[in-house]
Amino acid sequence: MPEIHAARRAQAQPKIAENGADAALITVPANVRYLTGLVSSNAAVLLPADGPAVLATDSRYAEAAVRDCPDVELLVERQIEPALAKLAAERGWRRLGFEAQDVTVERRDVLASLDDGPELMPIGRVVEELRMVKDEAEIDLLARACAITSEAFASVLAEVRPGRTERELAILLERTMVDLGAEAPAFDTIVASGHNGAIPHHSPGGRPFAAGDLITIDCGARFAGYHADMTRTVALGEPAGWQREIYELVAAAQRAGVAAAVPGAELAVVDATSRDMIAAAGHAEHFQHGLGHGVGLEVHEAPMIAAKRTGTLLDRVPVTVEPGIYLPGRGGVRIEDTLVVRAGTPAAEMLTTTTKDLLVL
Amino acid sequence: MPEIHAARRAQAQPKIAENGADAALITVPANVRYLTGLVSSNAAVLLPADGPAVLATDSRYAEAAVRDCPDVELLVERQIEPALAKLAAERGWRRLGFEAQDVTVERRDVLASLDDGPELMPIGRVVEELRMVKDEAEIDLLARACAITSEAFASVLAEVRPGRTERELAILLERTMVDLGAEAPAFDTIVASGHNGAIPHHSPGGRPFAAGDLITIDCGARFAGYHADMTRTVALGEPAGWQREIYELVAAAQRAGVAAAVPGAELAVVDATSRDMIAAAGHAEHFQHGLGHGVGLEVHEAPMIAAKRTGTLLDRVPVTVEPGIYLPGRGGVRIEDTLVVRAGTPAAEMLTTTTKDLLVL
């Protein structure tokens, strides 16, 4: 659908002008995809503040670019960034914005050393800011990614039993997502059992599940480029009092966080809504990561819902809400949904639909 | 084995001094792993030209760092790069080298804006150059990755039949590698059939195999961080004359390239050995990528074997040799091995052992 990409480029162009640039060199892969539709590990867009864009990629992706991006001028080059910078200068776009969050010092130095090259200036996160608010077609793709995730989760639950290992479950879950239509897992699946549950980003290993474990499973499918992200913690055998207690606390904090995720809510306030409940129960130091993040063409994207973030949530912004409690040496609980902040509805649109009641397996 | 990492750090230190720095901030993940053993997506090493190193990571990886890197000072911080830069200044290491191939302009600007921060200078690819020559323990891990790759390839061949799709075969091959002990595929598997074989980096899709296809399969297992890389092209049904012709040409060019990969050989000469044979047969424009690359903790690392590269091969350097011929609209052939350049042996040590005779399935 080239017209969608053309509309997105038209939205970005005034921001380029506002930043004082004549054109922007867009290199973040998700931004290139967003503006052109091209999926490539080596492509860049030269987007002037006014007028048509130029897409550059190497010969490996030339055929895909011709097919997927018929409405942009195409440059097939080995060294795409210098080629576009030279072209900018030739076209009189002397002030060239670049994405300083992506371009390395080495790559910038190459551009700065070009004869008659443009003047370089950081352009900020112009495209990331546009990407934050999704259109309904994007939300549909994300919803499909989340539906695959929930379905895969349900189908592997029977395999959560004593003796199975974290890694076995992670592999099974990832394969099931692909079998259900995911193009790939959205990120490396986390399965953290027993004391490993105290490590928020535990890499699943050979530890076999045992009765008495809490098991945290953080997974997501990628569908048409969009990333689902969901976490559930389940109990193997009847949970101990402390396990049920932290579970119910995290579940309540998660519900409160979801309820607070409305258009206009300040990011820091949404974070505090969950965090304060956890802190009030004496677990402030056991919840050290942010409450959530945007999801879309990247698994972590704007907005970040965290204590020191400024800014507010907007209509049609998909985010995660994922409080946790991690008790070193003992275990942990995290509960995470992907949902869409919506104006005019009583609550956010929940995309991950697996129950948040504590499942005792 | 902390002593291995300590020895590697000791090897890097004189290079830091030679570059005129008091210390280096190492941020390339594979370099951090090489120097400390820590596997992390957010870690950095402050390595002085003389004296003990400091490893920084965030709380997610603190436990792993304590376990895997008992011999280095550990700093657990959210913002690891500013923390290490400040520490460098405090310790009187005023000239701080950094990896300009990795650090973005944005991250560099954060370091440059620190009060009383160190003076920043690009340090070059000091650690990448050390990583090029492997020790025998590394070669053993790479050999295991290659053995898994060859075994998985053999076990999926029976599934290369009419009606099966590229994507089905790619998924099956990746799953088989994991089932055989790979921690993950080393990269996204390429399966390019029929006319798709003309696209060197084709993304496997829904095209069903058909009699008369050449099918190029580029795959590799990752084992303990080391990346195998192997490509074979097979024929489905009796190959046409042109198919057999380009196959035999690529196979001969590949043999010649492997034979040329000896210690002391110039990279550009090794590339030319294969390339000239393909060009002499009139296919110069049908082989546009480099002949090969180093493999190790990254799937593409130094040295690059390509036309304009300077430098020579050394003893104990694992590389790929992978010529190809790509005929737009028709199809292609690529044959690739991972092998170790060895001094004093009649030939390179071949790590990928799948036959290079044309398999007719």
XYZ file of C-alpha atoms in Angstrom, chain A residues 59-61 63 78 98 100-109 122 125 167 171 174-176 178-179 181-184 195-196 198-202 287-290 329, chain B residues 59-61 63 78 98 100-109 122 125 167 171 174-176 178-179 181-184 195-196 198-202 287-290 329:
82
model
C 21.715 -4.912 -4.913
C 20.511 -7.657 -2.541
C 17.335 -5.698 -1.853
C 14.238 -6.362 -6.439
C 26.961 -0.361 -2.040
C 20.614 12.550 10.514
C 22.115 10.452 15.923
C 20.492 7.599 17.867
C 21.482 5.261 15.026
C 24.475 6.666 13.144
C 27.799 5.681 14.655
C 30.637 8.141 15.051
C 32.497 6.230 12.332
C 29.647 6.498 9.832
C 29.092 10.174 10.641
C 32.804 10.848 10.090
C 21.093 15.640 14.374
C 13.489 11.181 16.816
C 14.784 -24.038 27.585
C 11.732 -23.558 22.309
C 8.583 -20.183 19.955
C 7.899 -23.048 17.553
C 4.214 -22.971 18.363
C 5.648 -19.845 14.228
C 3.329 -22.792 13.537
C 1.520 -17.945 11.740
C 4.136 -15.752 13.411
C 6.969 -14.781 11.099
C 9.306 -15.208 14.084
C 14.847 -18.760 42.015
C 15.602 -17.742 38.399
C 14.202 -13.160 40.490
C 16.134 -12.269 37.305
C 13.877 -10.092 35.108
C 15.699 -10.996 31.850
C 16.705 -14.549 32.693
C 10.657 -3.589 41.179
C 13.470 -1.741 39.478
C 12.485 -1.618 35.806
C 10.047 0.713 34.055
C 17.355 -16.027 45.678
C 21.122 -5.202 37.352
C 19.630 -7.727 34.907
C 23.081 -9.157 34.213
C 24.295 -12.150 38.755
C 21.805 1.765 34.635
C 36.141 4.422 22.294
C 33.608 4.543 16.859
C 32.263 1.603 14.827
C 29.749 0.970 17.618
C 29.136 4.180 19.580
C 26.420 6.345 18.080
C 26.756 10.090 17.769
C 24.100 10.418 20.467
C 25.950 8.203 22.943
C 29.256 9.931 22.195
C 27.640 13.310 22.817
C 38.408 6.691 18.506
C 39.256 -2.014 15.868
C 9.981 -21.266 4.342
C 12.091 -23.578 9.610
C 16.636 -24.211 12.009
C 14.688 -26.493 14.330
C 16.919 -29.427 13.497
C 18.570 -26.517 17.712
C 17.531 -30.128 18.315
C 22.482 -28.816 20.207
C 22.768 -25.383 18.598
C 21.865 -22.555 20.958
C 20.184 -20.844 17.986
C 14.390 -17.844 -9.970
C 14.735 -16.700 -6.318
C 19.287 -15.125 -8.322
C 18.857 -13.088 -5.100
C 21.916 -13.703 -2.888
C 20.087 -12.820 0.372
C 16.616 -14.054 -0.529
C 29.141 -12.401 -8.851
C 28.985 -9.078 -7.073
C 29.616 -9.865 -3.410
C 32.908 -10.522 -1.641
C 15.179 -14.132 -13.552
